[in-house]
Each structure stands twice: as C-alpha cells, then as structure tokens.
mmCIF file of C-alpha atoms in Angstrom:
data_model
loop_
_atom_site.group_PDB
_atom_site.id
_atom_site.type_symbol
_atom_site.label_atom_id
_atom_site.label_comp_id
_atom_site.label_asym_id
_atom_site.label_seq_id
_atom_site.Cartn_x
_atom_site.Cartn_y
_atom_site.Cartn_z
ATOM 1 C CA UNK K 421 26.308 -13.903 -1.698
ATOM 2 C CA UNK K 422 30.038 -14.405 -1.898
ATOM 3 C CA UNK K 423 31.726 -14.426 -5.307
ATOM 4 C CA UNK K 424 33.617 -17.358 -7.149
ATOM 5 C CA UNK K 425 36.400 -16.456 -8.756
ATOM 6 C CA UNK K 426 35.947 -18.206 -12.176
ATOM 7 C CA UNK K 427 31.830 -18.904 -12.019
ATOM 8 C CA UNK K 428 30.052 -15.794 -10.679
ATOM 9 C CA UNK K 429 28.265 -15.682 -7.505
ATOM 10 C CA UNK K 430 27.668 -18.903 -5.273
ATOM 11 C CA UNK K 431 24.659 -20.193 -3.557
ATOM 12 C CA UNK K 432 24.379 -20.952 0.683
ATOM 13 C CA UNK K 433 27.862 -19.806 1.069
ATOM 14 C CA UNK K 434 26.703 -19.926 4.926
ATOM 15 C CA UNK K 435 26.441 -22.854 6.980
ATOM 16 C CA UNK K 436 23.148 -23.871 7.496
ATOM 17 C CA UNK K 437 21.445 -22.703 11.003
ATOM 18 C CA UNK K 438 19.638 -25.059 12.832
ATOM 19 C CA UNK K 439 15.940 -24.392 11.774
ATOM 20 C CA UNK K 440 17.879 -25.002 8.330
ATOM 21 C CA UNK K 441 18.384 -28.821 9.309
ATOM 22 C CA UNK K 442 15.570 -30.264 11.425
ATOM 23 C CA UNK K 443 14.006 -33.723 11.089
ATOM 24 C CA UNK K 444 11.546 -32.006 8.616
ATOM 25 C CA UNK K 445 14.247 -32.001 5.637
ATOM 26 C CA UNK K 446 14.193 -36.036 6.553
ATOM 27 C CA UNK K 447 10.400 -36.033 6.496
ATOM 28 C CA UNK K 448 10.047 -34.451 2.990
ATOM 29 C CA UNK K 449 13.406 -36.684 1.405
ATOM 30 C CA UNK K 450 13.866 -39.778 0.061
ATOM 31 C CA UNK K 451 17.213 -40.324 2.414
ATOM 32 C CA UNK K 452 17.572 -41.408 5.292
ATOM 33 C CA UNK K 453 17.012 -38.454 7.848
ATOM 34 C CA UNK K 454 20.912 -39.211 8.449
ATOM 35 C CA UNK K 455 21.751 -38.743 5.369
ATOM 36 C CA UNK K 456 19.912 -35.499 5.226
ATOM 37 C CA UNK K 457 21.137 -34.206 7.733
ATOM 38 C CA UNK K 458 24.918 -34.862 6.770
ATOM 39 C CA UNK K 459 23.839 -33.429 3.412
ATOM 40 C CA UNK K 460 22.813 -30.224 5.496
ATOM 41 C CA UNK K 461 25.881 -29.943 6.881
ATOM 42 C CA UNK K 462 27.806 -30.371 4.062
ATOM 43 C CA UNK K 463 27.577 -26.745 2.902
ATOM 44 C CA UNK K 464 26.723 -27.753 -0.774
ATOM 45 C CA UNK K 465 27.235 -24.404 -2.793
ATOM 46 C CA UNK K 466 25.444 -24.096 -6.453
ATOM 47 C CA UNK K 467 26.879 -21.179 -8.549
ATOM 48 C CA UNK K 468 24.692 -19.320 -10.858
ATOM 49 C CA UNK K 469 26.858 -20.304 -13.862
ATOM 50 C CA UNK K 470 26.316 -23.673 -13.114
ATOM 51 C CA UNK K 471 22.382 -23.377 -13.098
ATOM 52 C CA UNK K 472 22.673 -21.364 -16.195
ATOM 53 C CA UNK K 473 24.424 -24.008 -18.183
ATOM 54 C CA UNK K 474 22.270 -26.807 -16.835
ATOM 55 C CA UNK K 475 18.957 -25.080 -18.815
ATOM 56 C CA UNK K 476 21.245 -23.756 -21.695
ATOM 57 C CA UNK K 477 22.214 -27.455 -22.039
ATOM 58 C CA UNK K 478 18.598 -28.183 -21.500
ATOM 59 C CA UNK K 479 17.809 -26.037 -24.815
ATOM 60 C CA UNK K 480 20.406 -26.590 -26.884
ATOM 61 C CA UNK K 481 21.807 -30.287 -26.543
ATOM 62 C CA UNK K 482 25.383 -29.406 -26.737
ATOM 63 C CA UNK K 483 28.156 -28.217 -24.279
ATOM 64 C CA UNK K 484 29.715 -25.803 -26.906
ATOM 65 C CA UNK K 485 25.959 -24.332 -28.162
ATOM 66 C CA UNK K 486 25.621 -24.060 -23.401
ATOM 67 C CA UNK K 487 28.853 -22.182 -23.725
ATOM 68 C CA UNK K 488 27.908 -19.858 -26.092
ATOM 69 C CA UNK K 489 24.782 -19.306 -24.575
ATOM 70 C CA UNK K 490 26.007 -18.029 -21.167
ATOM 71 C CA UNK K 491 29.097 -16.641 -22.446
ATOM 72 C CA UNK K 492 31.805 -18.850 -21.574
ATOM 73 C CA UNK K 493 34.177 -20.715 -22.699
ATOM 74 C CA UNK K 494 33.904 -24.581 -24.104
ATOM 75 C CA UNK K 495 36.285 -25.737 -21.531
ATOM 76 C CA UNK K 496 35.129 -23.233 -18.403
ATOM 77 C CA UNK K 497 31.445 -25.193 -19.207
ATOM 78 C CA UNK K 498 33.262 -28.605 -19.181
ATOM 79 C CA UNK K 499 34.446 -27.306 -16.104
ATOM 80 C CA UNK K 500 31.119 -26.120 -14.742
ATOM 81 C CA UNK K 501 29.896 -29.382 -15.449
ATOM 82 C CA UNK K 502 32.319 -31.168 -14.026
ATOM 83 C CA UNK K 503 32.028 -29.581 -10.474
ATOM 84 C CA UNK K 504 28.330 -29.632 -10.356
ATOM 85 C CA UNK K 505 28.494 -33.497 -11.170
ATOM 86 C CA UNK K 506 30.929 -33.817 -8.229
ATOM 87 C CA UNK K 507 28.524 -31.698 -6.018
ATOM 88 C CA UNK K 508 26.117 -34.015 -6.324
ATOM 89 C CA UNK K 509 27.637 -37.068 -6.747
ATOM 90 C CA UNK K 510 25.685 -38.125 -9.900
ATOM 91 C CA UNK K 511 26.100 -38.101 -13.621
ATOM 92 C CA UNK K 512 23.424 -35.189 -14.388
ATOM 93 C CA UNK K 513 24.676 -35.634 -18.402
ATOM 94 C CA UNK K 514 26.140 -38.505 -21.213
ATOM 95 C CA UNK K 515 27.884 -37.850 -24.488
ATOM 96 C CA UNK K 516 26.876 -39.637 -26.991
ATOM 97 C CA UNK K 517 28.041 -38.517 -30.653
ATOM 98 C CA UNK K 518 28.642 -35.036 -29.971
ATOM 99 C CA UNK K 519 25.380 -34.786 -28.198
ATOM 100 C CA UNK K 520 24.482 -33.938 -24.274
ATOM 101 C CA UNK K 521 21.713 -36.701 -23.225
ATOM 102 C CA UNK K 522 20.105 -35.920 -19.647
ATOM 103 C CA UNK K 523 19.802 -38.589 -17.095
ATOM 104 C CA UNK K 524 16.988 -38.701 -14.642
ATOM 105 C CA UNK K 525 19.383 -36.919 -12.302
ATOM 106 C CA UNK K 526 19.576 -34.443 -14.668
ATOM 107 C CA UNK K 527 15.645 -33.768 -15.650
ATOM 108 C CA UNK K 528 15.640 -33.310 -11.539
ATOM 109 C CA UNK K 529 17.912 -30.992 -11.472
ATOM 110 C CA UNK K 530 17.137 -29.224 -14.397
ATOM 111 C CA UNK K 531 13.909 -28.843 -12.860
ATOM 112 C CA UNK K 532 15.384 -27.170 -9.623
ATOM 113 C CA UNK K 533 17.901 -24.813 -11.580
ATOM 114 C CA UNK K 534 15.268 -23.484 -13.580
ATOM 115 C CA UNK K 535 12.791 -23.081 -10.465
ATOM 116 C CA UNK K 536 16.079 -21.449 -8.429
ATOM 117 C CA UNK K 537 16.748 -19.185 -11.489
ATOM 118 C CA UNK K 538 13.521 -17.536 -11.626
ATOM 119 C CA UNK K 539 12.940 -17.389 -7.868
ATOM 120 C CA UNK K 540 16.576 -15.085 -8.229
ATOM 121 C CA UNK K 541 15.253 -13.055 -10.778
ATOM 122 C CA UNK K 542 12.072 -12.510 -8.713
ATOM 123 C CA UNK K 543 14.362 -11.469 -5.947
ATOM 124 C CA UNK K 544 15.984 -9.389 -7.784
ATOM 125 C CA UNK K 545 12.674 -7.188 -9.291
ATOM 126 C CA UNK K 546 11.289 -7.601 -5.931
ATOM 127 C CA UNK K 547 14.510 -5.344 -4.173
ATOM 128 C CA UNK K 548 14.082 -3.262 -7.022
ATOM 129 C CA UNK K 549 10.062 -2.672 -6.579
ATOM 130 C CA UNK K 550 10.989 -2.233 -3.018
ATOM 131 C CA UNK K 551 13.741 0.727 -3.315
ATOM 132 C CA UNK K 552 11.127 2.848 -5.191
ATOM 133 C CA UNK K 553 8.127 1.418 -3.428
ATOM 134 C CA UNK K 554 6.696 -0.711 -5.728
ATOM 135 C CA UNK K 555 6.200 -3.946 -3.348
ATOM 136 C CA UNK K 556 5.162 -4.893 0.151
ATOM 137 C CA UNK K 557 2.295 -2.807 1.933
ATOM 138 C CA UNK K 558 1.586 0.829 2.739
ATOM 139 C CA UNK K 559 -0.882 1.122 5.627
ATOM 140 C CA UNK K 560 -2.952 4.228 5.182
ATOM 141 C CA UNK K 561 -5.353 5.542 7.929
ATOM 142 C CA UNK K 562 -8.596 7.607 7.241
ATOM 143 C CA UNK K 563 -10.725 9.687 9.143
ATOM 144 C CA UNK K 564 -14.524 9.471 7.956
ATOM 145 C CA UNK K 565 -15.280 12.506 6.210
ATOM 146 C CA UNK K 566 -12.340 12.242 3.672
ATOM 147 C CA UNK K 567 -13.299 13.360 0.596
ATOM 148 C CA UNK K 568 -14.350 10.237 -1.435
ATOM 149 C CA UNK K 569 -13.560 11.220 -4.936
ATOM 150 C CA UNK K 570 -10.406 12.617 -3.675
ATOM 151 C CA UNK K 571 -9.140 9.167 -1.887
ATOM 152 C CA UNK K 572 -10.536 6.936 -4.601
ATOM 153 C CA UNK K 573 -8.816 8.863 -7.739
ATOM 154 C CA UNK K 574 -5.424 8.999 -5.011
ATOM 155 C CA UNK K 575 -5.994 5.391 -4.892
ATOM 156 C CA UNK K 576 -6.345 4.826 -8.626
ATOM 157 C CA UNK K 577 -3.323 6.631 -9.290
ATOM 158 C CA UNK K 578 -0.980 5.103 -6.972
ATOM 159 C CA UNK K 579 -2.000 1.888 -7.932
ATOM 160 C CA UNK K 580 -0.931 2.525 -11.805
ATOM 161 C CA UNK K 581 2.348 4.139 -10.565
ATOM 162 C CA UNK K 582 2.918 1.492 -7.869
ATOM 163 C CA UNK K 583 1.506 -1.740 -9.558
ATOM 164 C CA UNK K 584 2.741 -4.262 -6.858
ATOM 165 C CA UNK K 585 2.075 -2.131 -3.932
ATOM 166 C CA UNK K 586 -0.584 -3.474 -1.560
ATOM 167 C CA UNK K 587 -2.497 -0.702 0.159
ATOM 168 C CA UNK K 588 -4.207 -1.333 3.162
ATOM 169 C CA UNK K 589 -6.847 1.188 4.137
ATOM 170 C CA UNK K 590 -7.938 1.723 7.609
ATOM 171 C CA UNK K 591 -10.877 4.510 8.878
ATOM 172 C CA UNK K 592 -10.674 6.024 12.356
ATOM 173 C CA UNK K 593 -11.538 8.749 14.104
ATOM 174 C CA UNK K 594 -9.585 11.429 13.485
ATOM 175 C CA UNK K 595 -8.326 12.066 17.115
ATOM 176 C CA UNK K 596 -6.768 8.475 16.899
ATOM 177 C CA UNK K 597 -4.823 8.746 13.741
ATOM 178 C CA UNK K 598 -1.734 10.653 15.136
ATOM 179 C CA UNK K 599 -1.329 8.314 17.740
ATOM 180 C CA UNK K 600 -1.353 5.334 15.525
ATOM 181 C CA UNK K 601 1.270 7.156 13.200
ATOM 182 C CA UNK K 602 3.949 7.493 15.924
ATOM 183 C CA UNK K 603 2.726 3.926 17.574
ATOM 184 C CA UNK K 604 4.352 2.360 13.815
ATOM 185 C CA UNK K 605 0.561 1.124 13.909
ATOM 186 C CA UNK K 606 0.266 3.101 9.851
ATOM 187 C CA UNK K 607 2.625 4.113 7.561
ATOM 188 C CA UNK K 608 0.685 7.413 6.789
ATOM 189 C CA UNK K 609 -2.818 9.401 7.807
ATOM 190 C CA UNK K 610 -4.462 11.787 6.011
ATOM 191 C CA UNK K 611 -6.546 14.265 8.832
ATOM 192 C CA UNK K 612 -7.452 17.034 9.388
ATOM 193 C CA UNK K 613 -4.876 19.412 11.340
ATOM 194 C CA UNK K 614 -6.057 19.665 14.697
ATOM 195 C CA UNK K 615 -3.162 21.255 16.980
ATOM 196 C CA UNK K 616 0.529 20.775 16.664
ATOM 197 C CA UNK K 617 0.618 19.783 20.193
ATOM 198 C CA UNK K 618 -1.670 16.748 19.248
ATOM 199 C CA UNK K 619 0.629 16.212 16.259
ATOM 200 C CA UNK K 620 3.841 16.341 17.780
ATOM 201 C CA UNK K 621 6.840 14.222 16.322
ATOM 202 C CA UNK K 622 4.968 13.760 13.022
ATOM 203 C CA UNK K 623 5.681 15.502 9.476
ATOM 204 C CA UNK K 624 2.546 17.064 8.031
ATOM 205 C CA UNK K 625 1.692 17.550 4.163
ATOM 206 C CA UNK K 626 -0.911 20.303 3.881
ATOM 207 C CA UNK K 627 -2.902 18.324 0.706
ATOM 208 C CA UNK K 628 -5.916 21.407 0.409
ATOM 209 C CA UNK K 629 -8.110 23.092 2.825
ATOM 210 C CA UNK K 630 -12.006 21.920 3.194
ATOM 211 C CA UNK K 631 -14.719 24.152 3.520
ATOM 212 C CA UNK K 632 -17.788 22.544 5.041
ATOM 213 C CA UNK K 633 -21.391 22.814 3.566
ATOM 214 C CA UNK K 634 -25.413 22.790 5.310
ATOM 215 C CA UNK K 635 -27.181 19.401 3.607
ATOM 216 C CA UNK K 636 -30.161 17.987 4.490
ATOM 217 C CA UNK K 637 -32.033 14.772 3.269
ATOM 218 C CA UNK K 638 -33.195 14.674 -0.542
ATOM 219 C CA UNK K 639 -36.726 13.896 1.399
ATOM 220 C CA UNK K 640 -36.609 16.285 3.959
ATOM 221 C CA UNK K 641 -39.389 19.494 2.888
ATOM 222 C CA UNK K 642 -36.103 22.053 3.031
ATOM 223 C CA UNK K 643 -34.771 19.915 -0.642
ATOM 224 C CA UNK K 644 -38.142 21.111 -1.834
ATOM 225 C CA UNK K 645 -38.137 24.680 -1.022
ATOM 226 C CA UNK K 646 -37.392 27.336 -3.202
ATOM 227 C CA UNK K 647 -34.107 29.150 -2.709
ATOM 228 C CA UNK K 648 -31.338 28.159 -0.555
ATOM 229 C CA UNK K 649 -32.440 29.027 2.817
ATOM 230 C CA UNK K 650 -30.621 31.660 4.983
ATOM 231 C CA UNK K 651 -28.501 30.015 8.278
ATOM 232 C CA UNK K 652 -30.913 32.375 10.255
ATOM 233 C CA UNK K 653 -33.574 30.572 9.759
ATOM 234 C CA UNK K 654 -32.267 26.939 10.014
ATOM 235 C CA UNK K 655 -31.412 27.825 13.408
ATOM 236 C CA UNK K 656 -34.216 26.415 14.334
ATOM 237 C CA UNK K 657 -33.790 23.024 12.756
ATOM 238 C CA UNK K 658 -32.816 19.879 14.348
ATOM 239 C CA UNK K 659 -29.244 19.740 13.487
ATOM 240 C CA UNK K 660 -26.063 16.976 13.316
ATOM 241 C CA UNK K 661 -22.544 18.612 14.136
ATOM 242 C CA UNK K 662 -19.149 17.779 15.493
ATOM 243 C CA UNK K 663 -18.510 17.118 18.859
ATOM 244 C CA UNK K 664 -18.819 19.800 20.902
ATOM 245 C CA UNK K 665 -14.506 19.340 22.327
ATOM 246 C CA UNK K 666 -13.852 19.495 18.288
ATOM 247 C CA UNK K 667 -12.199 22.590 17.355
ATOM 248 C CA UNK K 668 -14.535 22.829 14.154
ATOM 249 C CA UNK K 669 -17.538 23.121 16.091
ATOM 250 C CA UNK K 670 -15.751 25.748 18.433
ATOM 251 C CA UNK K 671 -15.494 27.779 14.766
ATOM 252 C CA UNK K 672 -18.701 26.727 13.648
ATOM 253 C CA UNK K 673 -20.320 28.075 17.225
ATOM 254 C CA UNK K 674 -18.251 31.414 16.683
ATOM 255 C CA UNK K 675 -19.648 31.912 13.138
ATOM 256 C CA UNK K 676 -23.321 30.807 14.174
ATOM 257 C CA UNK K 677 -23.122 33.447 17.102
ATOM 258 C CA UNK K 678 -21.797 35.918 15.229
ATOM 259 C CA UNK K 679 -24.130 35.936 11.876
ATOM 260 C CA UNK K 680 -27.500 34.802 13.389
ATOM 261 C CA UNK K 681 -26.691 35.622 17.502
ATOM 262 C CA UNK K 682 -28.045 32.203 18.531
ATOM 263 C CA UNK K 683 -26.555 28.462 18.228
ATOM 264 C CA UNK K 684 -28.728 25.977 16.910
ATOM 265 C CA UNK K 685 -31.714 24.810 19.269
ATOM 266 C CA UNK K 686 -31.567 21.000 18.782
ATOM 267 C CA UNK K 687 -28.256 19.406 18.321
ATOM 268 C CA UNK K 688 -26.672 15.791 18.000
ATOM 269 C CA UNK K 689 -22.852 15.356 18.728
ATOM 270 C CA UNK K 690 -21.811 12.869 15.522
ATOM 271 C CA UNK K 691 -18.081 12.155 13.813
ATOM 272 C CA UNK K 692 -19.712 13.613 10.877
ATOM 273 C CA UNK K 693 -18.843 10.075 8.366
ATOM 274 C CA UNK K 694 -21.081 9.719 5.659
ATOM 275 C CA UNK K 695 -22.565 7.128 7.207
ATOM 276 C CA UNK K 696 -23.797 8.504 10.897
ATOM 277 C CA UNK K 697 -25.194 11.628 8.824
ATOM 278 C CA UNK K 698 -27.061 9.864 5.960
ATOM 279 C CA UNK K 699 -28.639 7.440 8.767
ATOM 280 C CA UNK K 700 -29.214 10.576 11.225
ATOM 281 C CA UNK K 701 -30.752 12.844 8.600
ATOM 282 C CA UNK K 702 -32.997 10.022 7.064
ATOM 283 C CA UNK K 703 -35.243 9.868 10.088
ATOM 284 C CA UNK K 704 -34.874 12.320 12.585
ATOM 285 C CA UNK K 705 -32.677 15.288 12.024
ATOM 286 C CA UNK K 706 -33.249 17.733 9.429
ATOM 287 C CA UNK K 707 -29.862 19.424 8.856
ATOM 288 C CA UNK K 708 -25.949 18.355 8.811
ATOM 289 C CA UNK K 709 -22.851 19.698 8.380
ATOM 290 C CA UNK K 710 -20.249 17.757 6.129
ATOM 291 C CA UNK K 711 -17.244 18.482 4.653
ATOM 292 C CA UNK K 712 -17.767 20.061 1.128
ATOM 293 C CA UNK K 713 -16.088 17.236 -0.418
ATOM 294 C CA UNK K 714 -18.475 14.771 1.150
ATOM 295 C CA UNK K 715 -21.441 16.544 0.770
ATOM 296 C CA UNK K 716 -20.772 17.185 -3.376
ATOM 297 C CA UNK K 717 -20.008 13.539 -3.462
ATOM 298 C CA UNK K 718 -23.465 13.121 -1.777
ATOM 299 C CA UNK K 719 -25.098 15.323 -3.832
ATOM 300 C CA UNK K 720 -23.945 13.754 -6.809
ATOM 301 C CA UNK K 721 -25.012 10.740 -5.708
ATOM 302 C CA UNK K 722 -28.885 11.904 -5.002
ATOM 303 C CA UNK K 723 -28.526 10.632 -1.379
ATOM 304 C CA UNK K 724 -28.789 14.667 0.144
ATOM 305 C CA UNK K 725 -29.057 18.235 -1.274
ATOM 306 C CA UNK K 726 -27.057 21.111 -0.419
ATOM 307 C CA UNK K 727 -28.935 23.829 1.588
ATOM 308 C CA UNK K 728 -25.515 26.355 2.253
ATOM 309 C CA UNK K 729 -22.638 25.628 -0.203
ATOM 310 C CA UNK K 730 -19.935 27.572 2.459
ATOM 311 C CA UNK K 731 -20.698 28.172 6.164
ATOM 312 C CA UNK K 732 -18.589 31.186 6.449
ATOM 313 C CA UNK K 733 -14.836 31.469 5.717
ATOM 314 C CA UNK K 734 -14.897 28.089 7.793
ATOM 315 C CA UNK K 735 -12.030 25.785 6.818
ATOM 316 C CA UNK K 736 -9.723 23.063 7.804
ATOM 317 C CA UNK K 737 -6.360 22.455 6.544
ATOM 318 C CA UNK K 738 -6.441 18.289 4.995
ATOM 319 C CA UNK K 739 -2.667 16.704 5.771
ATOM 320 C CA UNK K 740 -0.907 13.794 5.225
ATOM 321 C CA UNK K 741 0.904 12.825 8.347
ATOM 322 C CA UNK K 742 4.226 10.527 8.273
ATOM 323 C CA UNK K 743 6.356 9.473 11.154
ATOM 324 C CA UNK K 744 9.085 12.084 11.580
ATOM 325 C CA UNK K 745 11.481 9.811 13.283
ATOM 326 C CA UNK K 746 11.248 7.175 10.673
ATOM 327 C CA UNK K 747 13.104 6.677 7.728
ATOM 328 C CA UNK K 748 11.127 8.022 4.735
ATOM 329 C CA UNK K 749 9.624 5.664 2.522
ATOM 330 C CA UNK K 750 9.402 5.681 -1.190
ATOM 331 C CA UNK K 751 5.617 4.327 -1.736
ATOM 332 C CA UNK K 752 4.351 7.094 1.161
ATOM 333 C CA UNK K 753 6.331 9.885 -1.083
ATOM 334 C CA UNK K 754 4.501 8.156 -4.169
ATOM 335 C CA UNK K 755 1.495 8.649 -2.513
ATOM 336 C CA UNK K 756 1.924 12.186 -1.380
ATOM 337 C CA UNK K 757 2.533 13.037 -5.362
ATOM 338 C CA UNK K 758 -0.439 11.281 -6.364
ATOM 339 C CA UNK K 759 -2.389 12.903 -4.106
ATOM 340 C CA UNK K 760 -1.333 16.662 -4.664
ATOM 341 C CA UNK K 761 -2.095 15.786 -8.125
ATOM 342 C CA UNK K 762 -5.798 15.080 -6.749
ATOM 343 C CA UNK K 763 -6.583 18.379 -4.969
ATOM 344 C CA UNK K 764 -10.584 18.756 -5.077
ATOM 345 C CA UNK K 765 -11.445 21.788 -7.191
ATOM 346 C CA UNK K 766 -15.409 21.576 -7.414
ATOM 347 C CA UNK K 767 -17.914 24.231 -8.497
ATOM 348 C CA UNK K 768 -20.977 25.137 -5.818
ATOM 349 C CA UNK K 769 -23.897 22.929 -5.323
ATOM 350 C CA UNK K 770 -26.385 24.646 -3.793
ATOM 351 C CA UNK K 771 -29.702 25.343 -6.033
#
C-alpha cells in the first residue's frame, strides 16, 4: 500500500487489472454494468483513517468524540469526512444539533468499513502466523513403521505451538519419500536413512536410532510359552521381514548367519506397516520383525507380544529430511523441535 500524507495508508492505490472489472461486478450491482465498469476504472482509493472514523462515528455519534477516538484532530476528521463523501458521491452523515445521524448510505458503508477493517487485521495476524509458521499447510510424509506414539505426541505438540497450522500427513514407502522431498511434492519426511546417494540434495535431522524387536500374534502358541524364546530356535518359524533389496534385511541376514548359522526357512517379503504384519501374523505367519517403537505400541495395545526385545546391535538411524535447495521454513523447524523433544525412550517388553 502507498501512504497518504495526512490519512495513513490508502486502499487499491493500483489500477484495477482486467479480471478486476469483468461483466461479473455488473452482475452482482445495482448499476448499470456501465456504470460499474466506469466505477472500476475510476481508481476509487479508501484510506484506513477514513474507515476508522466511519465506525468511531458509528459508536460515538459525534465528529469530535470520532476524532478523539482515532487520534486526530476535529478538523483532520471533518476533513476525512469530507473526502470520503466526495469519493462516493453521497452524503454518508447529517448534523443535526451537534449530533452525527447516518443515512442509508452511511449504514452501507459502515457495514463495508467495518467488514474491510477486520479483513486488514486478519491480514495482518495472518503474515504474522506465516513468518513463524503459524498458518497455511506443512505436508509431512511417513513411512509405515514410524513409531506411533512418537508421531502422534510430535503431532500434539506442534499443534499447541502452531495453532493455525494445517498439517497434512501422507504414508509411503520409505524408498519414495526422498524423491517426493526434492519433487516439492512434501515439505518434510521423516525415514529411515537409507544411503546418502539415495538422499542426495536433501538435509537430514538424525531424530533417534530404532532398534527392531521379534513379535508374534497374542494367539499364536509362542505368546503362551514360557520364557522368551532363543532366535535359534525361531529359525524355524514362518517369518515376515523386509524386502530382501532393503538394507535392514541385508543386517538382519548378517546377524541371523552369524548367531544361529542359518536364515530363516520360511519367509514373506512385507514393508513391515503395522498393518501388513498384524494381518500376516493373524493367520498364517508366526513371527515378525517391527521396529521397537511399533512393536511396544503393539504390545501395549494387546494386538502382539514381544518374543526378542533387540535383534542384535541392529539399528537404523530415524531422520527428518527437508529440501536442501529450498528456503527453510519456520513451521518444518517447529516441527523438528517438537519432535527432538519426543525421542522414544521405552523400557523392554519382552516377558
């Protein structure tokens, strides 16, 4: 906005474009759509001051009590008045014994200067909200084993610090979230570290490192055993693991031939959500392995019991991943605080 020199800051100080002035004005307007459109054209400027005396006047019936109220002078409100009366072309006000009477012109304008005032304030919070993050969206990807607790108190916390922030959540496999980072498709992931080769041009916050647990179904006869049973002897179990390409299950092959000398017999390839394992173990396969974070949640939930707390010194390194090209934004470094705040600490599980 371009400033006045005696009123403050002035409304459409730029000629209207074209989209500005189409026959829909003339549509919505008692005028003629000639008259509309010459209106358009005119370049009619409102100043702030002016809208502020118009609902001062509004509330206290007299120019001088208006004045006081916005913090001019009795004549600079005359004067406001004046030149909003000649903007329009209609008496918006008549004295009469000291006192300000509206005319229908002026209830309808009144109307619009109040409506204009707060739609300026609004603008004004919102470009505030939006230089610390507190407005528009932040698109966050998944991947499917994400620790539950650990997203939803995230979630819960960003929400209080960020009140107006929309967050848009989004699951994928975790192969396709770097991709969709540097695509602009998300504003942030939160993966697992894979290579930095697959995670090229993006920044990555290490949030905690996962270790990865040995559940089975609360149903399954291993829940009602005794003991936790050694990996030895689950070798022979009809098991649910990464894909095969994964570079956990290269580890978890390592540590399998290492400890017992054998992988396991009878293997499904699955993304290892909560989902594709609870629906895998209920039926047909007897053991999974889940992130610990997943499986406590799980646990706690009755849905599976933990057989092997920690397979190993396994682990994977848990990052959120930004756009290193892009400009940084305040919500995503919001959410990055929240969420170290959130590490998962958890006691063992297993019986």
């Amino acid at each position: 906005m371009a400033k006045d020199d005696q009123s403050g800051a002035r409304m459409n100080d730029a000629a209207p474009t074209p989209a500005q002035q189409p026959d829909a004005a003339a549509t919505n307007s008692a005028l003629p759509p000639q008259e509309v459109q010459d209106v358009a054209r005119s370049n009619i400027n409102f100043k702030l001051r002016q809208l502020a005396l118009l609902t001062a006047l509004a509330d206290t019936g007299t120019l001088r009590g208006a004045a006081e109220r916005i913090h001019v002078s009795q004549p600079g409100a005359t004067r406001l008045l004046q030149e909003l009366e000649e903007t329009v072309g209609e008496p918006l006000f008549i004295r009469n014994k000291g006192k300000m009477q509206v005319t229908p012109a002026g209830e309808m304008m009144i109307s619009h200067a109040i409506s204009l005032q707060n739609r300026m304030l609004n603008a004004y919070l919102d470009t505030k909200r939006a230089a610390t993050g507190n407005a528009g969206v932040l698109r966050l990807g998944i991947f499917g084993s994400l620790d539950p607790d650990f997203l939803s108190r995230s979630i819960e916390m960003l929400q209080k610090r960020l009140p107006k922030l929309q967050v848009s959540l989004s699951e994928a496999p975790q192969e396709f979230l770097p991709g969709a980072v540097r695509r602009g498709e998300l504003d942030a992931a939160v993966g697992r570290l894979i290579t930095s080769e697959v995670e090229s041009g993006l920044k990555r916050h290490v949030l905690y490192r996962e270790r990865f647990s040995v559940v089975c179904s609360v149903n399954n006869e291993l829940a009602r055993g005794t003991g936790a049973p050694s990996l030895d002897l689950l070798m022979d179990k009809r098991w649910v693991l990464p894909a095969r390409s994964s570079f956990l299950r290269q580890k978890l092959d390592a540590h399998f031939a290492e400890t017992c000398g054998r992988a396991p017999g009878v293997a499904i390839e699955s993304s290892l959500s909560m989902l594709s394992c609870l629906s895998l173990l209920k039926e047909t396969f007897d053991v999974c392995v889940l992130a610990s974070g997943v499986a406590t949640f799980l646990a706690q939930s009755g849905l599976v019991t933990v057989l092997v707390d920690s397979i190993g010194d396994i682990e994977s390194a848990v990052a959120l991943m930004t756009d290193a090209d892009a400009p940084s934004r305040p919500s995503t470094q919001v959410l990055l605080d929240v969420m170290m705040q959130n590490v998962p600490q958890r006691p063992p599980l297993s019986r």
